[in-house]
Coordinates of C-alpha atoms in Angstrom, one line a residue:
X1 CA -31.5 -42.7 -16.1
X2 CA -28.2 -40.8 -15.9
X3 CA -28.5 -37.9 -13.5
X4 CA -26.9 -34.6 -14.6
X5 CA -26.0 -31.5 -12.6
X6 CA -25.0 -28.1 -13.9
X7 CA -22.5 -25.8 -12.3
X8 CA -22.7 -22.2 -13.5
X9 CA -26.0 -20.6 -14.5
X10 CA -24.7 -18.2 -17.2
X11 CA -26.1 -17.9 -20.7
X12 CA -24.7 -21.2 -22.0
X13 CA -26.4 -23.2 -19.2
X14 CA -29.7 -22.7 -20.9
X15 CA -28.5 -24.9 -23.8
X16 CA -27.4 -27.6 -21.4
X17 CA -30.7 -27.6 -19.6
X18 CA -32.6 -27.9 -22.9
X19 CA -30.3 -30.6 -24.1
X20 CA -30.6 -32.6 -20.9
X21 CA -34.4 -32.3 -20.8
X22 CA -34.6 -33.5 -24.5
X23 CA -32.0 -36.2 -24.3
X24 CA -33.0 -39.8 -24.0
X25 CA -31.8 -41.4 -20.8
X26 CA -30.8 -38.1 -19.1
X27 CA -32.3 -36.5 -16.1
X28 CA -31.8 -32.9 -14.9
X29 CA -31.1 -33.5 -11.2
X30 CA -29.3 -30.5 -9.7
X31 CA -27.8 -27.1 -10.3
X32 CA -25.1 -25.0 -8.6
X33 CA -24.2 -21.3 -8.8
X34 CA -22.5 -19.1 -6.2
X35 CA -25.1 -16.4 -7.0
X36 CA -28.4 -17.6 -5.3
X37 CA -30.4 -15.2 -7.5
X38 CA -29.5 -17.2 -10.6
X39 CA -30.8 -20.3 -8.9
X40 CA -34.3 -18.8 -8.8
X41 CA -34.4 -19.1 -12.6
X42 CA -34.9 -22.8 -12.1
X43 CA -38.6 -23.3 -11.4
X44 CA -38.7 -27.1 -11.6
X45 CA -39.3 -28.3 -8.0
X46 CA -37.5 -31.6 -8.7
X47 CA -34.2 -29.9 -9.5
X48 CA -32.0 -29.5 -6.4
X49 CA -30.3 -26.1 -5.9
X50 CA -26.9 -25.4 -4.3
X51 CA -24.4 -22.6 -4.0
X52 CA -21.5 -24.9 -3.1
X53 CA -20.2 -27.5 -5.6
X54 CA -18.6 -29.8 -3.0
X55 CA -21.8 -29.8 -0.9
X56 CA -23.9 -30.7 -3.9
X57 CA -21.7 -33.6 -4.8
X58 CA -21.3 -34.9 -1.2
X59 CA -25.0 -34.7 -0.5
X60 CA -26.0 -36.4 -3.8
X61 CA -24.0 -39.5 -4.6
X62 CA -26.7 -40.3 -7.3
X63 CA -25.3 -37.5 -9.5
X64 CA -23.5 -39.2 -12.3
X65 CA -22.4 -36.3 -14.6
X66 CA -21.6 -32.6 -13.9
X67 CA -21.7 -30.1 -16.7
X68 CA -19.3 -27.3 -16.1
X69 CA -20.6 -24.0 -17.5
X70 CA -18.6 -21.4 -15.6
X71 CA -16.2 -18.8 -17.1
X72 CA -13.4 -20.6 -19.0
X73 CA -10.7 -19.7 -16.5
X74 CA -12.4 -21.6 -13.8
X75 CA -12.8 -24.9 -15.7
X76 CA -9.7 -26.6 -14.4
X77 CA -10.2 -26.1 -10.6
X78 CA -13.8 -27.2 -10.9
X79 CA -12.9 -30.2 -13.0
X80 CA -10.5 -31.3 -10.2
X81 CA -13.3 -31.0 -7.6
X82 CA -15.7 -33.0 -9.7
X83 CA -13.2 -35.7 -10.7
X84 CA -12.1 -36.2 -7.1
X85 CA -15.7 -36.9 -6.3
X86 CA -15.7 -39.6 -8.9
X87 CA -18.3 -38.0 -11.2
X88 CA -18.1 -37.8 -15.0
X89 CA -17.6 -34.4 -16.6
X90 CA -18.8 -32.4 -19.5
X91 CA -17.0 -29.1 -19.8
X92 CA -17.8 -26.2 -22.1
X93 CA -15.4 -25.0 -24.7
X94 CA -12.6 -23.9 -24.5
X95 CA -11.7 -26.6 -22.0
X96 CA -9.3 -24.1 -20.5
X97 CA -7.3 -21.1 -21.4
X98 CA -3.9 -22.6 -20.5
X99 CA -2.1 -25.6 -21.8
X100 CA -1.1 -26.9 -18.4
X101 CA -4.7 -26.5 -17.1
X102 CA -6.0 -28.6 -20.1
X103 CA -3.4 -31.3 -19.4
X104 CA -4.2 -31.3 -15.7
X105 CA -7.9 -31.7 -16.5
X106 CA -7.2 -34.8 -18.6
X107 CA -5.0 -36.1 -15.8
X108 CA -7.7 -35.5 -13.1
X109 CA -10.1 -37.6 -15.1
X110 CA -7.7 -40.4 -15.8
X111 CA -6.5 -40.6 -12.2
X112 CA -10.0 -40.8 -10.8
X113 CA -11.4 -43.1 -13.5
X114 CA -14.0 -40.7 -14.8
X115 CA -15.0 -39.7 -18.3
X116 CA -14.3 -36.2 -19.6
X117 CA -16.1 -34.7 -22.6
X118 CA -15.6 -31.3 -24.1
X119 CA -18.4 -29.4 -25.8
X120 CA -17.6 -29.0 -29.5
X121 CA -21.2 -29.3 -30.9
X122 CA -20.5 -28.1 -34.4
X123 CA -19.2 -31.5 -35.3
X124 CA -22.8 -32.7 -35.3
X125 CA -24.2 -30.2 -37.8
X126 CA -25.6 -32.2 -40.8
X127 CA -23.5 -30.5 -43.4
X128 CA -20.3 -31.0 -41.3
X129 CA -21.2 -34.7 -40.9
X130 CA -21.5 -35.1 -44.7
X131 CA -18.1 -33.4 -45.1
X132 CA -16.6 -35.7 -42.6
X133 CA -18.0 -38.7 -44.5
X134 CA -16.3 -37.5 -47.7
X135 CA -13.0 -37.0 -45.8
X136 CA -13.2 -40.5 -44.3
X137 CA -13.8 -42.0 -47.8
X138 CA -10.7 -40.3 -49.1
X139 CA -12.7 -38.4 -51.7
X140 CA -10.2 -35.4 -51.7
X141 CA -7.1 -37.4 -52.7
X142 CA -4.0 -35.4 -51.7
X143 CA -5.1 -32.4 -49.6
X144 CA -4.1 -29.0 -50.7
X145 CA -5.3 -26.6 -48.0
X146 CA -8.2 -25.6 -45.8
X147 CA -9.8 -22.2 -44.9
X148 CA -11.6 -21.4 -41.6
X149 CA -13.4 -18.0 -41.5
X150 CA -15.3 -16.4 -38.7
X151 CA -16.6 -12.9 -39.5
X152 CA -18.9 -12.1 -36.6
X153 CA -20.1 -9.1 -34.6
X154 CA -19.7 -9.0 -30.8
X155 CA -20.2 -5.4 -29.9
X156 CA -19.0 -3.6 -26.8
X157 CA -22.3 -4.3 -25.0
X158 CA -21.6 -8.0 -25.4
X159 CA -18.3 -7.7 -23.6
X160 CA -19.8 -5.3 -21.0
X161 CA -22.4 -7.9 -19.8
X162 CA -19.9 -9.2 -17.2
X163 CA -16.5 -8.2 -15.9
X164 CA -14.9 -11.4 -16.9
X165 CA -15.7 -11.1 -20.6
X166 CA -12.8 -10.3 -22.8
X167 CA -10.3 -10.9 -20.0
X168 CA -7.1 -13.0 -20.4
X169 CA -7.7 -14.8 -17.1
X170 CA -11.3 -15.9 -17.5
X171 CA -12.5 -15.5 -21.1
X172 CA -10.0 -15.3 -23.9
X173 CA -10.6 -13.5 -27.2
X174 CA -12.1 -14.2 -30.6
X175 CA -9.9 -17.3 -31.1
X176 CA -10.8 -19.0 -27.8
X177 CA -14.4 -17.9 -27.7
X178 CA -15.7 -17.9 -31.2
X179 CA -13.3 -19.4 -33.7
X180 CA -12.4 -22.4 -31.5
X181 CA -15.3 -24.3 -32.9
X182 CA -14.0 -23.8 -36.5
X183 CA -10.4 -24.6 -35.4
X184 CA -11.7 -27.8 -33.8
X185 CA -13.4 -28.8 -37.1
X186 CA -10.3 -28.0 -39.1
X187 CA -8.2 -30.2 -36.8
X188 CA -10.8 -32.9 -36.8
X189 CA -10.9 -33.0 -40.6
X190 CA -7.3 -32.1 -41.6
X191 CA -5.3 -33.6 -38.7
X192 CA -2.7 -32.1 -36.4
X193 CA -0.8 -28.9 -37.1
X194 CA 3.0 -28.8 -37.3
X195 CA 3.6 -25.0 -37.3
X196 CA 1.8 -21.7 -37.4
X197 CA 2.6 -18.0 -38.2
X198 CA 0.1 -15.4 -37.2
X199 CA -0.9 -11.9 -36.4
X200 CA -3.6 -10.6 -33.9
X201 CA -4.8 -7.3 -32.7
X202 CA -7.4 -5.5 -30.5
X203 CA -8.8 -3.0 -33.0
X204 CA -12.3 -2.0 -31.9
X205 CA -13.4 -3.5 -28.6
X206 CA -12.2 -2.3 -25.2
X207 CA -11.0 -5.7 -24.0
X208 CA -7.7 -7.3 -22.9
X209 CA -7.7 -9.9 -25.7
X210 CA -7.7 -9.9 -29.5
X211 CA -10.8 -9.0 -31.4
X212 CA -9.3 -9.9 -34.8
X213 CA -6.7 -12.5 -35.8
X214 CA -5.2 -14.1 -39.0
X215 CA -3.0 -17.2 -39.2
X216 CA -1.4 -19.5 -41.7
X217 CA -0.8 -23.1 -40.5
X218 CA 1.0 -26.1 -41.9
X219 CA -0.5 -29.5 -41.1
X220 CA 1.7 -32.5 -40.4
X221 CA 0.4 -34.0 -43.7
X222 CA 1.9 -31.1 -45.6
X223 CA -1.3 -29.3 -46.4
X224 CA -1.7 -25.6 -45.5
X225 CA -4.5 -23.8 -43.7
X226 CA -5.7 -20.2 -43.4
X227 CA -7.5 -18.9 -40.4
X228 CA -9.4 -15.5 -40.2
X229 CA -11.4 -14.6 -37.1
X230 CA -13.0 -11.4 -36.0
X231 CA -15.7 -10.0 -33.7
X232 CA -15.4 -6.6 -35.3
X233 CA -17.7 -7.1 -38.3
X234 CA -20.3 -4.3 -38.7
X235 CA -23.2 -4.4 -38.0
X236 CA -23.9 -8.1 -37.4
X237 CA -22.6 -11.6 -38.1
X238 CA -21.6 -11.9 -41.7
X239 CA -20.1 -15.3 -42.3
X240 CA -18.8 -18.5 -40.8
X241 CA -17.3 -20.9 -43.3
X242 CA -15.1 -23.9 -43.6
X243 CA -13.6 -24.9 -46.9
X244 CA -11.4 -28.0 -47.8
X245 CA -9.5 -28.2 -51.0
X246 CA -7.9 -31.4 -52.4
X247 CA -6.8 -33.1 -55.6
X248 CA -10.2 -34.5 -56.4
X249 CA -12.7 -32.4 -54.3
X250 CA -13.6 -28.9 -53.3
X251 CA -16.2 -28.5 -50.5
X252 CA -17.2 -25.3 -48.7
X253 CA -19.7 -25.2 -45.8
X254 CA -20.9 -21.6 -45.1
X255 CA -23.7 -19.2 -44.2
X256 CA -24.0 -16.7 -41.4
X257 CA -23.2 -19.8 -39.4
X258 CA -21.6 -22.8 -41.1
X259 CA -24.7 -24.8 -41.6
X260 CA -25.2 -24.8 -45.4
X261 CA -23.3 -26.4 -48.4
X262 CA -22.1 -23.6 -50.7
X263 CA -19.9 -25.8 -52.9
X264 CA -19.8 -29.5 -53.3
X265 CA -17.5 -30.5 -56.2
X266 CA -16.4 -34.1 -55.7
X267 CA -15.0 -36.3 -58.4
X268 CA -17.6 -38.9 -59.5
X269 CA -20.5 -36.9 -58.0
X270 CA -22.9 -35.4 -60.6
X271 CA -24.1 -31.8 -60.4
X272 CA -27.6 -33.3 -60.0
X273 CA -26.6 -35.4 -56.9
X274 CA -24.6 -32.4 -55.5
X275 CA -27.7 -30.2 -55.8
X276 CA -29.9 -32.8 -54.2
X277 CA -27.5 -33.0 -51.2
X278 CA -27.5 -29.2 -50.9
X279 CA -31.3 -29.1 -50.8
X280 CA -31.4 -32.0 -48.3
X281 CA -29.2 -30.0 -46.0
X282 CA -31.1 -26.8 -46.6
X283 CA -34.3 -28.6 -45.5
X284 CA -32.8 -29.3 -42.1
X285 CA -29.6 -27.3 -41.7
X286 CA -29.4 -27.6 -37.9
X287 CA -30.5 -31.1 -37.2
X288 CA -30.5 -32.3 -33.6
X289 CA -28.8 -29.7 -31.4
X290 CA -25.1 -30.3 -30.8
X291 CA -25.4 -30.0 -27.1
X292 CA -28.0 -32.8 -27.1
X293 CA -25.7 -35.0 -29.1
X294 CA -23.0 -34.4 -26.4
X295 CA -25.5 -35.2 -23.6
X296 CA -26.8 -38.4 -25.3
X297 CA -23.3 -39.5 -26.1
X298 CA -22.3 -39.2 -22.4
X299 CA -25.3 -41.2 -21.4
X300 CA -24.1 -43.9 -23.8
X301 CA -20.5 -43.6 -22.8
X302 CA -21.4 -44.1 -19.1
X303 CA -23.8 -47.0 -19.9
X304 CA -21.4 -48.7 -22.2
X305 CA -18.2 -47.8 -20.3
X306 CA -16.5 -46.2 -23.3
X307 CA -14.8 -42.9 -24.1
X308 CA -17.0 -39.9 -25.1
X309 CA -17.0 -39.0 -28.8
X310 CA -15.3 -35.6 -28.0
X311 CA -12.6 -36.4 -25.5
X312 CA -10.3 -34.3 -23.3
X313 CA -7.6 -34.8 -25.9
X314 CA -9.9 -33.5 -28.6
X315 CA -10.5 -30.4 -26.4
X316 CA -6.8 -29.9 -25.8
X317 CA -5.9 -29.8 -29.6
X318 CA -7.6 -26.5 -30.5
X319 CA -6.4 -24.9 -27.2
X320 CA -2.9 -25.8 -28.1
X321 CA -3.3 -24.4 -31.6
X322 CA -4.8 -21.1 -30.4
X323 CA -2.0 -20.6 -27.8
X324 CA 0.5 -21.2 -30.6
X325 CA -1.3 -18.6 -32.8
X326 CA -1.2 -16.1 -30.0
X327 CA 2.5 -16.8 -29.3
X328 CA 3.3 -16.3 -33.0
X329 CA 1.3 -13.0 -33.0
X330 CA 3.2 -11.7 -30.0
X331 CA 6.7 -12.8 -31.1
X332 CA 6.3 -12.3 -34.8
X333 CA 7.9 -15.7 -35.4
X334 CA 6.8 -19.0 -36.7
X335 CA 5.8 -21.4 -33.8
X336 CA 6.4 -25.1 -34.1
X337 CA 3.8 -27.2 -32.2
X338 CA 5.2 -30.1 -30.2

């Protein structure tokens, strides 16, 4: 069994707990939070509780993996602590809010010989997996462009839940918090971005960061991309979608969350087969939870001594793109990504 500990008992920690408890080969061993009241939410007597991360790790050498679920601005310093204690790391998205912090996190893991995985669970949605298969087969021919859209609602009450929400130092805006999943998918499917031109604004929410953004990107392969992201949609989440357009295929994954196949037009695939695939996805649009995929993959990565499926470098790519979008929005100029 691989023993997991969680640091940070905020909302997202519940998904990690559920994933660990359901994952084959994983054991929920310990939890850490600086607020002792949050620790009382853990009722399992076999789970050890701590308010100090270093103490937890020093007292329990049998902990193999630490899941970092604290506010995003704290990911880098906690990754350093965990890596120096020679434990493997799963860190929530975004891996950090700064480019140098993301690069440092990768370096901490490499220097200490530990594995670093970043939580981008949407890669494991059944519809997205089918889309990835078509991309890998070359079904699109020459790629034309891609479109990533996040039209969601995060009202003021959402941001008022905690002081760190909506701040530049600890949280980030709609791009870092919501659209990063879709940007990760776009990069995973389309490849790296060469340049970006963007606009962003804070229109409706009383926060430091953007609540709406739009960008046009050019990929290194010459294809274009359009990004639209907002938490200003009234009165609830409207749409999350990812569309890829190519010489011989058009595929769009959409829905209130991007779990359903809206369009599947691929050269050589009959309408009957496309409809069959749509119904297959509709019957089980969520599949195994993405967090469980990440946990089980880390169990395998440790056991087999290999890299996780979603590496630190994978986590760095959307952070780099988002920072370029924000720079372009601030300067009004096209930004070339090194």
